[in-house]
JSON list of C-alpha atoms in Angstrom, two decimals:
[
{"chain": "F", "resi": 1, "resn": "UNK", "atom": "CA", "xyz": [97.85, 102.61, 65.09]},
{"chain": "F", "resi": 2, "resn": "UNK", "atom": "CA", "xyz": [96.94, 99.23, 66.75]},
{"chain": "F", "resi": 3, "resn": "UNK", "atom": "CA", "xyz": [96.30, 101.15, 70.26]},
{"chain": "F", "resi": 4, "resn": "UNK", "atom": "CA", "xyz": [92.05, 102.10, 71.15]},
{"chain": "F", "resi": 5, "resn": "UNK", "atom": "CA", "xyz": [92.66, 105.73, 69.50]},
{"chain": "F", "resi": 6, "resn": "UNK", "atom": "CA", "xyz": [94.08, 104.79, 66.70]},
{"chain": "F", "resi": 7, "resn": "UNK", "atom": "CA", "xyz": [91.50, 102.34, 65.95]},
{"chain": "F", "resi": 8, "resn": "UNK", "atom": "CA", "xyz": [88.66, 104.69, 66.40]},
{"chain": "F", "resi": 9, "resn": "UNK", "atom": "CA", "xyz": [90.46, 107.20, 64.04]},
{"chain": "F", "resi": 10, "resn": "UNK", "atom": "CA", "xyz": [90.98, 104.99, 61.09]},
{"chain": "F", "resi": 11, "resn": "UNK", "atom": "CA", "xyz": [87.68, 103.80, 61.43]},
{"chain": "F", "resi": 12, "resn": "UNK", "atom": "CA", "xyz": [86.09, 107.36, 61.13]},
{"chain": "F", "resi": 13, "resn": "UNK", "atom": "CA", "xyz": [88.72, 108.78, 58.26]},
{"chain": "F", "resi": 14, "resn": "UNK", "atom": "CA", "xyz": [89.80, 105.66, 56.47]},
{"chain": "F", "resi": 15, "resn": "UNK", "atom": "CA", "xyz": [85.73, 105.53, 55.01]},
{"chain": "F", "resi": 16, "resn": "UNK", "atom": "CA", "xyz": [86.43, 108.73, 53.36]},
{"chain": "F", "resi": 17, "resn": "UNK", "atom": "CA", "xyz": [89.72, 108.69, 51.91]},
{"chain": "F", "resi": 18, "resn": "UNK", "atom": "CA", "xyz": [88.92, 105.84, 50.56]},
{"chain": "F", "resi": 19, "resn": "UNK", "atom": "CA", "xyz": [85.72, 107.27, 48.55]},
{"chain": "F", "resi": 20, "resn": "UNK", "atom": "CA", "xyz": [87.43, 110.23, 48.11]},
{"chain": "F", "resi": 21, "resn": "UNK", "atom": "CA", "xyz": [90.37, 108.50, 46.60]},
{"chain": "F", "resi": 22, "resn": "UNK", "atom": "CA", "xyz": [87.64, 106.32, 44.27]},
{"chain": "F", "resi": 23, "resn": "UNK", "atom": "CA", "xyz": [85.90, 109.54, 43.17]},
{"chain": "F", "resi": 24, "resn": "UNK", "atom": "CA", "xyz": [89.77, 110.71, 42.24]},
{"chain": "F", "resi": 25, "resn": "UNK", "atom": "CA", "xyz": [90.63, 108.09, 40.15]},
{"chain": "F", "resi": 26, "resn": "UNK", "atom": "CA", "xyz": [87.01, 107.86, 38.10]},
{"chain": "F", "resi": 27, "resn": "UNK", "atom": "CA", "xyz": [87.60, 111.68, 37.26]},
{"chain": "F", "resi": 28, "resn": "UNK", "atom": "CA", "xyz": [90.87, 110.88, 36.67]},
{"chain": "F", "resi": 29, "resn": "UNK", "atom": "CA", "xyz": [90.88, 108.07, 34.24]},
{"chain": "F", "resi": 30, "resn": "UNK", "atom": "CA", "xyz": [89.20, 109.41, 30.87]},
{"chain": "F", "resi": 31, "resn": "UNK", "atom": "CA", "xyz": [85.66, 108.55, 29.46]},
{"chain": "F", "resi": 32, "resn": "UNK", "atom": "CA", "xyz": [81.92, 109.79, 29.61]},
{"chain": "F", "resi": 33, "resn": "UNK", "atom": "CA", "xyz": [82.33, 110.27, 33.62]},
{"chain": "F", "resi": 34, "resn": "UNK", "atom": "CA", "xyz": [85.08, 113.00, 33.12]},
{"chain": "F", "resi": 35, "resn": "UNK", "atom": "CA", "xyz": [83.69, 114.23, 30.02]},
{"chain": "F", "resi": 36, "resn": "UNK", "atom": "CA", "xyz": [80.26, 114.99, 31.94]},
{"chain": "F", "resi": 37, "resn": "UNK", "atom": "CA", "xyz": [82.07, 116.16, 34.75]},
{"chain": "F", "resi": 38, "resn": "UNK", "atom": "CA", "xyz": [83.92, 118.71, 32.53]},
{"chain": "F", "resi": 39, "resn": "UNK", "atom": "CA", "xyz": [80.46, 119.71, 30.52]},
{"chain": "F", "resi": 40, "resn": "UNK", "atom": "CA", "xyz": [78.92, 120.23, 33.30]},
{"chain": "F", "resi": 41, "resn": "UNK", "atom": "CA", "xyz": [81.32, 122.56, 34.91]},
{"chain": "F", "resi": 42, "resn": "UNK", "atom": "CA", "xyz": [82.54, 124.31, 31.78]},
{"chain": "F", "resi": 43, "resn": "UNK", "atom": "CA", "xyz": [78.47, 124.93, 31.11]},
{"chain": "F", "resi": 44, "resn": "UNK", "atom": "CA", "xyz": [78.45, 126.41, 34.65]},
{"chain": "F", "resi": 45, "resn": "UNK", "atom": "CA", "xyz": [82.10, 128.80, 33.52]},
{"chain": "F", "resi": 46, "resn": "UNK", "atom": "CA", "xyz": [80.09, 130.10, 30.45]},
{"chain": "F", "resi": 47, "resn": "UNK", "atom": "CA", "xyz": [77.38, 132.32, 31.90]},
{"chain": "F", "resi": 48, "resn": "UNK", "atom": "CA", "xyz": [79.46, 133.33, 35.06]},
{"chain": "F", "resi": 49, "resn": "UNK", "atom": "CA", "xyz": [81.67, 134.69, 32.72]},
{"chain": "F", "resi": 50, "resn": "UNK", "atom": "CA", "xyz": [78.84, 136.26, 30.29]},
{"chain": "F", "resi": 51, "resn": "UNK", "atom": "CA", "xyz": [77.59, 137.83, 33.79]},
{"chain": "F", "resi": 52, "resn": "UNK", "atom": "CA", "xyz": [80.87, 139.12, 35.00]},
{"chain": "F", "resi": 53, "resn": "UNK", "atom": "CA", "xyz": [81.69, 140.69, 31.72]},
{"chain": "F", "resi": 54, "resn": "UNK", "atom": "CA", "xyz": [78.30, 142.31, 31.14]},
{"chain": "F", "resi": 55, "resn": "UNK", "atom": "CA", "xyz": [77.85, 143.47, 34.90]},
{"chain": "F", "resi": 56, "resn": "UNK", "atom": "CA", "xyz": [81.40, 144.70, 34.56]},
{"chain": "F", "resi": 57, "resn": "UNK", "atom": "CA", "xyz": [82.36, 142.36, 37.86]},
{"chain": "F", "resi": 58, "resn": "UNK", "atom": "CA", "xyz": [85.64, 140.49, 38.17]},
{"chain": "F", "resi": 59, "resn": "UNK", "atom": "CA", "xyz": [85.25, 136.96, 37.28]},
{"chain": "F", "resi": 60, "resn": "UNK", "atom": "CA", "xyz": [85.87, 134.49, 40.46]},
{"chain": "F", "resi": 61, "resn": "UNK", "atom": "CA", "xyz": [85.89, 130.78, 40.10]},
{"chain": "F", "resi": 62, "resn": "UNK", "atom": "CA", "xyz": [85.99, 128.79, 43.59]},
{"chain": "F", "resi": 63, "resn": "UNK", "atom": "CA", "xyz": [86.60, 124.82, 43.70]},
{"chain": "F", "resi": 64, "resn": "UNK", "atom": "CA", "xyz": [86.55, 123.36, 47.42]},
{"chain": "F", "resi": 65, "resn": "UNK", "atom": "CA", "xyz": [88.64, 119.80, 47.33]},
{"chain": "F", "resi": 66, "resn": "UNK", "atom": "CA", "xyz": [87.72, 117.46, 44.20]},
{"chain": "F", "resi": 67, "resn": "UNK", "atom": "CA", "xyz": [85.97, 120.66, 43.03]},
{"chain": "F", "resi": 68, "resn": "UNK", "atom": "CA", "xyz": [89.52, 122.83, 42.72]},
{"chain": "F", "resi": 69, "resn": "UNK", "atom": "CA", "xyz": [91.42, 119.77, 40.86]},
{"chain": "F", "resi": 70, "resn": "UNK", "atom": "CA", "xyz": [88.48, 119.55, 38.48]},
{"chain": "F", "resi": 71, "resn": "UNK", "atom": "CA", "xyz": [88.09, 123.56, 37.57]},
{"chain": "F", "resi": 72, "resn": "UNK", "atom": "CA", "xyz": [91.95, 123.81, 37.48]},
{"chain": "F", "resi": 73, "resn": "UNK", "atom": "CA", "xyz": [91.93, 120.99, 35.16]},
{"chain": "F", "resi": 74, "resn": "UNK", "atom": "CA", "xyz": [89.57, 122.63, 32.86]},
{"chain": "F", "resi": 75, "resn": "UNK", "atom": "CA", "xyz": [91.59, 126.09, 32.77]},
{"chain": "F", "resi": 76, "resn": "UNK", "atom": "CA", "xyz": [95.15, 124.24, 32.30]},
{"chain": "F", "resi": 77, "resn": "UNK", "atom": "CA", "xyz": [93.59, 122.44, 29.29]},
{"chain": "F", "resi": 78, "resn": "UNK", "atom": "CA", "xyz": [93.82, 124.99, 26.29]},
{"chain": "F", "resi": 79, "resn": "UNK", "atom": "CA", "xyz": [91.46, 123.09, 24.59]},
{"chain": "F", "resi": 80, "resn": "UNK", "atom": "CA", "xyz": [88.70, 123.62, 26.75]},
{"chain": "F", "resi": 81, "resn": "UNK", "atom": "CA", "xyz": [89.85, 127.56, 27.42]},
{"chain": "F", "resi": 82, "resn": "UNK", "atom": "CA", "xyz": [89.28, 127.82, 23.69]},
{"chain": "F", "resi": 83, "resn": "UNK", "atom": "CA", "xyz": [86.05, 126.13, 23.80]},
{"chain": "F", "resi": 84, "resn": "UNK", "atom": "CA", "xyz": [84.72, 127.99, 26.74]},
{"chain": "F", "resi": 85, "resn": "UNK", "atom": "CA", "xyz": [86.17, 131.44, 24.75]},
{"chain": "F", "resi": 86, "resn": "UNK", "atom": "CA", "xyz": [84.51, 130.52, 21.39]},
{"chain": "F", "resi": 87, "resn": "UNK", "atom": "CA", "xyz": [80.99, 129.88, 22.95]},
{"chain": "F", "resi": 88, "resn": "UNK", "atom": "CA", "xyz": [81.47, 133.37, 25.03]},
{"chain": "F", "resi": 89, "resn": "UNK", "atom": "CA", "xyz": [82.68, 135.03, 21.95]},
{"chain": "F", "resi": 90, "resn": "UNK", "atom": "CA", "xyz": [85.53, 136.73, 24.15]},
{"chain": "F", "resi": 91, "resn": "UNK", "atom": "CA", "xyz": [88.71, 135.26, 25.98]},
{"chain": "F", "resi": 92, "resn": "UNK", "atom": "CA", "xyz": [87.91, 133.53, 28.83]},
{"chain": "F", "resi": 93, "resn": "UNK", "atom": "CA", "xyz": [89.92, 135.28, 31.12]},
{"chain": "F", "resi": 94, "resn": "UNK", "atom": "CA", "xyz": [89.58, 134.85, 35.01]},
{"chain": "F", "resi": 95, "resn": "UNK", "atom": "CA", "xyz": [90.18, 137.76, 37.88]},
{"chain": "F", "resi": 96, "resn": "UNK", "atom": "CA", "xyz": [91.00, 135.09, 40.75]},
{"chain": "F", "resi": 97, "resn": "UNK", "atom": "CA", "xyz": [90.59, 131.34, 41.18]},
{"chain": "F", "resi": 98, "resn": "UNK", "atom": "CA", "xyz": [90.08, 130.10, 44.52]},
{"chain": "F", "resi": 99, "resn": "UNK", "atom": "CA", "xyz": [90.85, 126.78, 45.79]},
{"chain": "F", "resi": 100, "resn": "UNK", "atom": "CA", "xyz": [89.94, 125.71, 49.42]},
{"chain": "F", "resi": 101, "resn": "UNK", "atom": "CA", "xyz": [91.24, 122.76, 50.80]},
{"chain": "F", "resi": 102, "resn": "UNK", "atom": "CA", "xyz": [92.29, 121.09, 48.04]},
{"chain": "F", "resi": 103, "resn": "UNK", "atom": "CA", "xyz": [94.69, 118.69, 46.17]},
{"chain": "F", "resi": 104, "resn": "UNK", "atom": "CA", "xyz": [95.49, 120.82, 42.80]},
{"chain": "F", "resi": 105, "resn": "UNK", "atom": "CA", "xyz": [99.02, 120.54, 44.15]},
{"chain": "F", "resi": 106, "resn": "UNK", "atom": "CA", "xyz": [99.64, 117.37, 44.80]},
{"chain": "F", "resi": 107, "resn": "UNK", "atom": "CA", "xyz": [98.30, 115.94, 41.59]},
{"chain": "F", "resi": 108, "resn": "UNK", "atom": "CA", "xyz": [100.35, 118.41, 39.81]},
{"chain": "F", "resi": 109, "resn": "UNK", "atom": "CA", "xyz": [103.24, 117.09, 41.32]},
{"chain": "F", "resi": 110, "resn": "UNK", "atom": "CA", "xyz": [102.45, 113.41, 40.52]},
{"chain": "F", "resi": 111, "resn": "UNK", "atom": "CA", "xyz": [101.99, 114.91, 36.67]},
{"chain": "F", "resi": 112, "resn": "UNK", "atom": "CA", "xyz": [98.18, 113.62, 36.47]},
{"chain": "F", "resi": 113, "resn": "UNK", "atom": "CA", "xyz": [96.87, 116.49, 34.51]},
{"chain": "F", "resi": 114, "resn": "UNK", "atom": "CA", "xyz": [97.09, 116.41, 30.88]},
{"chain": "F", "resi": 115, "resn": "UNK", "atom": "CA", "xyz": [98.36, 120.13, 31.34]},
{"chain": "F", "resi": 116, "resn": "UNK", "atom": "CA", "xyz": [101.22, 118.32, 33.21]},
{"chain": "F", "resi": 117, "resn": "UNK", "atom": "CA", "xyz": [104.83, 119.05, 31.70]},
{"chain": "F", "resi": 118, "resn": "UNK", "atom": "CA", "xyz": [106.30, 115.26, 32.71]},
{"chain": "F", "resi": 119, "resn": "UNK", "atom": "CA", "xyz": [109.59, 116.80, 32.26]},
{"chain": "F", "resi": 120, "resn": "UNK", "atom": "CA", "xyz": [108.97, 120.06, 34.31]},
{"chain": "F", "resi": 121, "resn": "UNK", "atom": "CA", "xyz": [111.85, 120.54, 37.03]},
{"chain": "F", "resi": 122, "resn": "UNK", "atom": "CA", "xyz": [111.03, 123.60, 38.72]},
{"chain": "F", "resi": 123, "resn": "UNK", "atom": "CA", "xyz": [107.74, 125.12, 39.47]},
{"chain": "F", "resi": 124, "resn": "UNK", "atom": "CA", "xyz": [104.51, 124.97, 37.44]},
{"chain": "F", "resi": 125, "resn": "UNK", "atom": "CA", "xyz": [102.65, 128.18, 35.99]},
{"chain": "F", "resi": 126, "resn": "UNK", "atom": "CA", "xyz": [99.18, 128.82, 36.75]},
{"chain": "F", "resi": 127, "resn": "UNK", "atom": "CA", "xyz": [96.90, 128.70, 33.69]},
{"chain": "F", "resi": 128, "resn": "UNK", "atom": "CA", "xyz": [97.24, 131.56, 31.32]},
{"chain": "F", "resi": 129, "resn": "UNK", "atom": "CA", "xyz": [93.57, 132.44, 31.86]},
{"chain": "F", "resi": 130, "resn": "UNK", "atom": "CA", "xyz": [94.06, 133.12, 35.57]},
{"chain": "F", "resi": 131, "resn": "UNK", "atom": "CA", "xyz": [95.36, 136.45, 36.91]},
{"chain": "F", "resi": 132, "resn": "UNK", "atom": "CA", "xyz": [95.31, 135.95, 40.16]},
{"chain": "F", "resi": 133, "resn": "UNK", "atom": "CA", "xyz": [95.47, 132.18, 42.12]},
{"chain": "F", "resi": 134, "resn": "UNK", "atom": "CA", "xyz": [94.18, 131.81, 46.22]},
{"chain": "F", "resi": 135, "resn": "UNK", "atom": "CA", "xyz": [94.57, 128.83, 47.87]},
{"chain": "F", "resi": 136, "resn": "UNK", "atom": "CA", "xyz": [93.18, 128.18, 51.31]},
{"chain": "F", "resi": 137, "resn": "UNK", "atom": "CA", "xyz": [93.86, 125.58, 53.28]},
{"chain": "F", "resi": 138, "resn": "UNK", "atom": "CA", "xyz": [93.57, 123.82, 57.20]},
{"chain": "F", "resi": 139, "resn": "UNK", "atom": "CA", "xyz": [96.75, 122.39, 58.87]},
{"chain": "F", "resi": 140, "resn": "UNK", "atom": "CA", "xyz": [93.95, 119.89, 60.02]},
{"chain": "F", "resi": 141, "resn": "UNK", "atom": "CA", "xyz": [92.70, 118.93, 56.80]},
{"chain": "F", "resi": 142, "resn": "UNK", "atom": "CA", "xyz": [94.65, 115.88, 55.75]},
{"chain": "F", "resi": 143, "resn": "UNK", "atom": "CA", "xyz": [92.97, 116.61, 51.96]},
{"chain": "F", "resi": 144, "resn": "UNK", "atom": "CA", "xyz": [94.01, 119.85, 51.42]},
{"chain": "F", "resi": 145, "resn": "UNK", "atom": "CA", "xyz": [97.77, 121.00, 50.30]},
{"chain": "F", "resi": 146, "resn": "UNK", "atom": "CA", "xyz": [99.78, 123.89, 49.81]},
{"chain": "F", "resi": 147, "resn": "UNK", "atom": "CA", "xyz": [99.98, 125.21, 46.62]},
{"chain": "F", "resi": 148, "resn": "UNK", "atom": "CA", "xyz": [102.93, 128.01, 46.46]},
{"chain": "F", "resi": 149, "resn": "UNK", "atom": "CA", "xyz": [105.86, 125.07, 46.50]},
{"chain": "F", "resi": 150, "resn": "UNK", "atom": "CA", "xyz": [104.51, 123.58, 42.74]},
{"chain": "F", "resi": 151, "resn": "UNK", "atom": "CA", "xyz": [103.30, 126.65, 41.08]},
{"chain": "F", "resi": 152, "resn": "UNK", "atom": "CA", "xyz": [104.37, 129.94, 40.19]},
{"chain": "F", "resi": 153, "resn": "UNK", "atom": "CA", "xyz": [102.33, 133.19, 41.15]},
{"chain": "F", "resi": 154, "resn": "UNK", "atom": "CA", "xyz": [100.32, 131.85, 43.57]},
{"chain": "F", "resi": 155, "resn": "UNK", "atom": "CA", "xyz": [99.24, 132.31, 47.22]},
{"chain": "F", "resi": 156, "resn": "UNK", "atom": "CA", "xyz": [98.38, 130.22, 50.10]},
{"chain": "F", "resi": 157, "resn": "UNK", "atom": "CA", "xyz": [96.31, 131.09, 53.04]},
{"chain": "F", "resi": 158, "resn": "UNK", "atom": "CA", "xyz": [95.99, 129.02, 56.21]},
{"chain": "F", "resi": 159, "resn": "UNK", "atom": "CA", "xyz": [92.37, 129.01, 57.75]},
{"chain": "F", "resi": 160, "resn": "UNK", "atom": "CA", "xyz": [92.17, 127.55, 61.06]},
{"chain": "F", "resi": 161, "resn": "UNK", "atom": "CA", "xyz": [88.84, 126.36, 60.94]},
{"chain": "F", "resi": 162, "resn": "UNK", "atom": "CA", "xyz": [88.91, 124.81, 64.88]},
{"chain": "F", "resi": 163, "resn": "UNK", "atom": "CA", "xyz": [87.81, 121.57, 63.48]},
{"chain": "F", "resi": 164, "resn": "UNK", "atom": "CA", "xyz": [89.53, 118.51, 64.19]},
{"chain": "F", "resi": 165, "resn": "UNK", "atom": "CA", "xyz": [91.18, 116.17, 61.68]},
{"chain": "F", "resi": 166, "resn": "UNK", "atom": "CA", "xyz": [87.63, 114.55, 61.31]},
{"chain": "F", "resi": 167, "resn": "UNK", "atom": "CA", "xyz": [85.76, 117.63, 60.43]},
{"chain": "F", "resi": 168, "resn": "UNK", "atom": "CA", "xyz": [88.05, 119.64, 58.79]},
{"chain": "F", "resi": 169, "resn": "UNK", "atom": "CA", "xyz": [87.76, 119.26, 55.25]},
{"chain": "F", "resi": 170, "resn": "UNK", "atom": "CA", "xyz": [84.41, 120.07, 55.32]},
{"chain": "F", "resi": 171, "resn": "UNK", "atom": "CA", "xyz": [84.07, 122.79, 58.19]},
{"chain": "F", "resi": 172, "resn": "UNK", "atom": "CA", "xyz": [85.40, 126.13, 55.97]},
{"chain": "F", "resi": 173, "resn": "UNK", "atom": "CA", "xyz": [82.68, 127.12, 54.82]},
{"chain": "F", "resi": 174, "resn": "UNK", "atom": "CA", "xyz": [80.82, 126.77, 57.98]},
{"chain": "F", "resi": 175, "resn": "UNK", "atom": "CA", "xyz": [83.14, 128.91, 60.08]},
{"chain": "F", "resi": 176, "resn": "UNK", "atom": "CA", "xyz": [82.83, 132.82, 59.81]},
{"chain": "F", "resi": 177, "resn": "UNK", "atom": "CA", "xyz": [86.11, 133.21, 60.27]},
{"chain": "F", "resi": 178, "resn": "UNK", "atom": "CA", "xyz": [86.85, 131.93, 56.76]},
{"chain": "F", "resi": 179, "resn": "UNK", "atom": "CA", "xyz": [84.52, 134.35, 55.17]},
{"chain": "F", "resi": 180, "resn": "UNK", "atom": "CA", "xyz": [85.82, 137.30, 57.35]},
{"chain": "F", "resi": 181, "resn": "UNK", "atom": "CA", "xyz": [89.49, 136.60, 55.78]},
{"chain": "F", "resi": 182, "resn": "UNK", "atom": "CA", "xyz": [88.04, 136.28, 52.38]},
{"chain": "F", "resi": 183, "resn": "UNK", "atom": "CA", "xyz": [85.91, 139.06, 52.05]},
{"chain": "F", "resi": 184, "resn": "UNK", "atom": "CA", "xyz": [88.75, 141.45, 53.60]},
{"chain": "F", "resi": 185, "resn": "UNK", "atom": "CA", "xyz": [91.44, 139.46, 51.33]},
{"chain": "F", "resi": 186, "resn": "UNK", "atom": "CA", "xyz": [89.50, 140.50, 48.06]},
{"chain": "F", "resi": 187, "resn": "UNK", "atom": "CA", "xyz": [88.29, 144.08, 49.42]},
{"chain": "F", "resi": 188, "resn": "UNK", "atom": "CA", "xyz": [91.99, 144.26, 49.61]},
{"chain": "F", "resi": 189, "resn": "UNK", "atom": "CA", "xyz": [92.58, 143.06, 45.95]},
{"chain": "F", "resi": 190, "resn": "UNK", "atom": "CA", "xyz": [90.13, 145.36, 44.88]},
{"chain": "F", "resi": 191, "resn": "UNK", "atom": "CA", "xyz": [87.97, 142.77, 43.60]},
{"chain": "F", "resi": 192, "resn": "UNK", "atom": "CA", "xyz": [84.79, 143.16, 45.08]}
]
Protein backbone atom coordinates (compact mmCIF):
# COMPACT_ATOMS: atom_id res chain seq x y z
CA UNK A 1 0.00 0.00 0.00
CA UNK A 2 3.16 2.24 0.15
CA UNK A 3 3.34 2.22 -3.90
CA UNK A 4 1.58 5.79 -5.88
CA UNK A 5 -1.87 3.73 -6.23
CA UNK A 6 -2.14 2.67 -3.14
CA UNK A 7 -1.58 5.97 -1.71
CA UNK A 8 -4.15 7.68 -3.79
CA UNK A 9 -6.70 4.93 -2.75
CA UNK A 10 -6.39 5.19 0.95
CA UNK A 11 -6.48 8.71 0.68
CA UNK A 12 -9.93 8.76 -1.15
CA UNK A 13 -11.62 5.65 1.01
CA UNK A 14 -9.80 5.81 4.30
CA UNK A 15 -11.93 9.53 4.88
CA UNK A 16 -15.01 7.57 4.77
CA UNK A 17 -14.59 4.50 6.59
CA UNK A 18 -13.42 6.30 9.04
CA UNK A 19 -16.72 8.58 9.44
CA UNK A 20 -18.61 5.82 8.61
CA UNK A 21 -17.06 3.74 11.28
CA UNK A 22 -17.60 7.00 13.87
CA UNK A 23 -21.27 7.29 12.86
CA UNK A 24 -21.30 3.23 13.74
CA UNK A 25 -20.10 3.38 16.98
CA UNK A 26 -22.31 6.70 18.19
CA UNK A 27 -25.48 4.63 17.06
CA UNK A 28 -24.02 1.91 18.55
CA UNK A 29 -23.16 2.90 22.03
CA UNK A 30 -26.59 3.77 23.89
CA UNK A 31 -27.93 7.29 24.89
CA UNK A 32 -30.13 10.25 23.47
CA UNK A 33 -28.21 9.86 19.92
CA UNK A 34 -29.59 6.23 19.44
CA UNK A 35 -32.69 6.90 21.19
CA UNK A 36 -33.46 9.82 18.58
CA UNK A 37 -32.21 7.83 15.93
CA UNK A 38 -34.70 5.03 16.83
CA UNK A 39 -37.77 7.72 17.41
CA UNK A 40 -37.23 9.06 14.53
CA UNK A 41 -37.31 6.00 12.42
CA UNK A 42 -39.89 4.06 14.39
CA UNK A 43 -42.16 7.52 13.92
CA UNK A 44 -41.41 7.11 10.17
CA UNK A 45 -42.56 2.77 10.56
CA UNK A 46 -45.91 3.97 12.14
CA UNK A 47 -47.80 5.65 9.31
CA UNK A 48 -46.14 3.48 6.51
CA UNK A 49 -47.66 0.81 8.17
CA UNK A 50 -51.17 2.69 8.93
CA UNK A 51 -50.94 3.38 4.96
CA UNK A 52 -50.12 -0.10 3.87
CA UNK A 53 -52.79 -1.61 5.98
CA UNK A 54 -55.54 0.84 5.05
CA UNK A 55 -54.58 0.96 1.21
CA UNK A 56 -54.45 -2.80 1.50
CA UNK A 57 -50.54 -2.61 0.08
CA UNK A 58 -47.78 -4.88 1.34
CA UNK A 59 -45.69 -3.16 3.82
CA UNK A 60 -41.87 -2.62 2.50
CA UNK A 61 -39.21 -1.20 4.68
CA UNK A 62 -35.78 -0.36 2.77
CA UNK A 63 -32.46 0.65 4.79
CA UNK A 64 -29.37 1.44 2.38
CA UNK A 65 -25.95 0.91 4.64
CA UNK A 66 -26.15 2.54 8.30
CA UNK A 67 -29.86 2.84 7.36
CA UNK A 68 -30.43 -1.28 7.14
CA UNK A 69 -28.40 -1.91 10.60
CA UNK A 70 -30.55 0.77 12.20
CA UNK A 71 -34.25 -0.49 10.86
CA UNK A 72 -33.12 -4.13 11.50
CA UNK A 73 -32.21 -3.11 14.88
CA UNK A 74 -35.53 -1.69 15.57
CA UNK A 75 -37.52 -4.90 14.25
CA UNK A 76 -35.10 -7.47 16.22
CA UNK A 77 -35.87 -5.46 19.39
CA UNK A 78 -39.35 -6.81 20.67
CA UNK A 79 -39.64 -3.97 22.65
CA UNK A 80 -39.87 -1.55 20.07
CA UNK A 81 -42.13 -4.12 17.71
CA UNK A 82 -44.53 -3.87 20.63
CA UNK A 83 -44.31 -0.23 20.82
CA UNK A 84 -44.64 0.39 17.16
CA UNK A 85 -47.83 -2.39 17.35
CA UNK A 86 -49.51 -0.65 20.35
CA UNK A 87 -49.44 2.91 18.74
CA UNK A 88 -50.83 1.18 15.30
CA UNK A 89 -53.32 -0.71 17.28
CA UNK A 90 -52.44 -3.90 15.06
CA UNK A 91 -49.21 -6.17 14.83
CA UNK A 92 -46.64 -4.62 13.16
CA UNK A 93 -46.04 -7.06 10.69
CA UNK A 94 -43.75 -6.41 7.57
CA UNK A 95 -44.24 -7.98 3.77
CA UNK A 96 -40.36 -7.56 2.85
CA UNK A 97 -37.40 -5.68 4.32
CA UNK A 98 -34.84 -4.58 2.04
CA UNK A 99 -31.34 -3.93 2.79
CA UNK A 100 -28.90 -2.52 0.10
CA UNK A 101 -25.44 -2.49 0.67
CA UNK A 102 -25.27 -2.92 4.03
CA UNK A 103 -23.57 -4.26 7.25
CA UNK A 104 -26.73 -5.98 9.15
CA UNK A 105 -24.54 -9.04 8.78
CA UNK A 106 -21.55 -8.34 9.94
CA UNK A 107 -22.64 -6.69 13.14
CA UNK A 108 -24.76 -9.62 13.76
CA UNK A 109 -21.92 -11.69 13.67
CA UNK A 110 -19.80 -9.55 16.06
CA UNK A 111 -23.18 -9.89 18.47
CA UNK A 112 -23.64 -5.90 18.61
CA UNK A 113 -27.35 -5.91 18.59
CA UNK A 114 -29.16 -6.23 21.73
CA UNK A 115 -31.32 -8.84 19.68
CA UNK A 116 -27.91 -10.67 19.52
CA UNK A 117 -28.00 -14.34 21.06
CA UNK A 118 -24.04 -14.16 22.40
CA UNK A 119 -24.30 -17.81 22.58
CA UNK A 120 -25.92 -18.43 19.08
CA UNK A 121 -23.80 -21.14 17.05
CA UNK A 122 -25.54 -21.52 13.93
CA UNK A 123 -27.48 -19.06 11.95
CA UNK A 124 -29.59 -16.13 13.17
CA UNK A 125 -33.48 -15.74 12.43
CA UNK A 126 -34.79 -12.78 10.86
CA UNK A 127 -37.15 -10.77 13.09
CA UNK A 128 -40.49 -12.31 13.71
CA UNK A 129 -42.17 -9.27 12.15
CA UNK A 130 -40.54 -9.82 8.77
CA UNK A 131 -41.92 -12.27 6.17
CA UNK A 132 -39.81 -11.88 3.68
CA UNK A 133 -35.82 -10.45 3.96
CA UNK A 134 -33.79 -8.94 0.46
CA UNK A 135 -30.49 -8.06 0.65
CA UNK A 136 -28.64 -6.38 -2.16
CA UNK A 137 -25.35 -5.89 -2.39
CA UNK A 138 -22.00 -4.77 -4.85
CA UNK A 139 -18.89 -7.05 -4.98
CA UNK A 140 -17.35 -3.44 -5.17
CA UNK A 141 -18.78 -2.05 -2.19
CA UNK A 142 -16.31 -2.69 0.59
CA UNK A 143 -19.50 -1.61 3.11
CA UNK A 144 -21.90 -3.86 2.11
CA UNK A 145 -22.04 -7.81 3.14
CA UNK A 146 -23.81 -10.82 2.44
CA UNK A 147 -26.46 -11.65 4.50
CA UNK A 148 -27.65 -15.48 3.73
CA UNK A 149 -24.33 -17.01 5.71
CA UNK A 150 -25.68 -15.35 9.40
CA UNK A 151 -29.36 -15.51 9.03
CA UNK A 152 -31.97 -17.83 8.30
CA UNK A 153 -34.67 -17.20 5.49
CA UNK A 154 -33.07 -14.72 3.77
CA UNK A 155 -31.85 -13.74 0.26
CA UNK A 156 -29.00 -12.01 -1.26
CA UNK A 157 -28.83 -10.32 -4.55
CA UNK A 158 -25.67 -9.07 -6.23
CA UNK A 159 -26.11 -5.68 -8.16
CA UNK A 160 -23.29 -4.78 -10.25
CA UNK A 161 -23.63 -1.26 -10.13
CA UNK A 162 -20.31 -0.54 -12.66
CA UNK A 163 -18.96 1.69 -10.03
CA UNK A 164 -15.62 1.34 -8.78
CA UNK A 165 -14.58 0.64 -5.18
CA UNK A 166 -14.80 4.52 -4.68
CA UNK A 167 -18.29 4.99 -5.83
CA UNK A 168 -19.91 2.02 -5.06
CA UNK A 169 -21.61 2.28 -1.93
CA UNK A 170 -23.38 5.05 -2.99
CA UNK A 171 -24.05 4.41 -6.85
CA UNK A 172 -27.33 1.77 -6.44
CA UNK A 173 -29.67 3.84 -6.45
CA UNK A 174 -28.36 5.82 -9.26
CA UNK A 175 -28.06 2.94 -11.71
CA UNK A 176 -31.31 1.67 -13.52
CA UNK A 177 -30.20 -1.47 -13.53
CA UNK A 178 -30.84 -1.81 -9.78
CA UNK A 179 -34.38 -0.68 -10.08
CA UNK A 180 -35.01 -2.94 -13.19
CA UNK A 181 -34.01 -6.11 -10.86
CA UNK A 182 -36.10 -4.80 -8.09
CA UNK A 183 -39.16 -3.95 -9.59
CA UNK A 184 -39.15 -7.43 -11.61
CA UNK A 185 -37.89 -9.22 -8.21
CA UNK A 186 -41.13 -7.99 -6.32
CA UNK A 187 -43.57 -8.23 -9.50
CA UNK A 188 -42.31 -11.69 -9.09
CA UNK A 189 -43.13 -11.91 -5.29
CA UNK A 190 -46.34 -10.62 -5.99
CA UNK A 191 -45.80 -7.67 -3.98
CA UNK A 192 -46.44 -4.84 -5.99
Amino acid sequence: MNSPFGKVGRDVISPKVAIFIGDVFRYLKSGSIRDDIRKEVIDAIEPAAKDAKDANEKLILAGHSMGGVIVYDILSDPTAVSEISTRLSFPLAVDLFLTVGSQVAVFEEMRVFASSDPKRTGKANIPACVAAWWNVFDKMDVLSFLTEPVFTGVKDFNVDTIAGVKDAHGAYFHNAIFYERLRKRLETAKLV
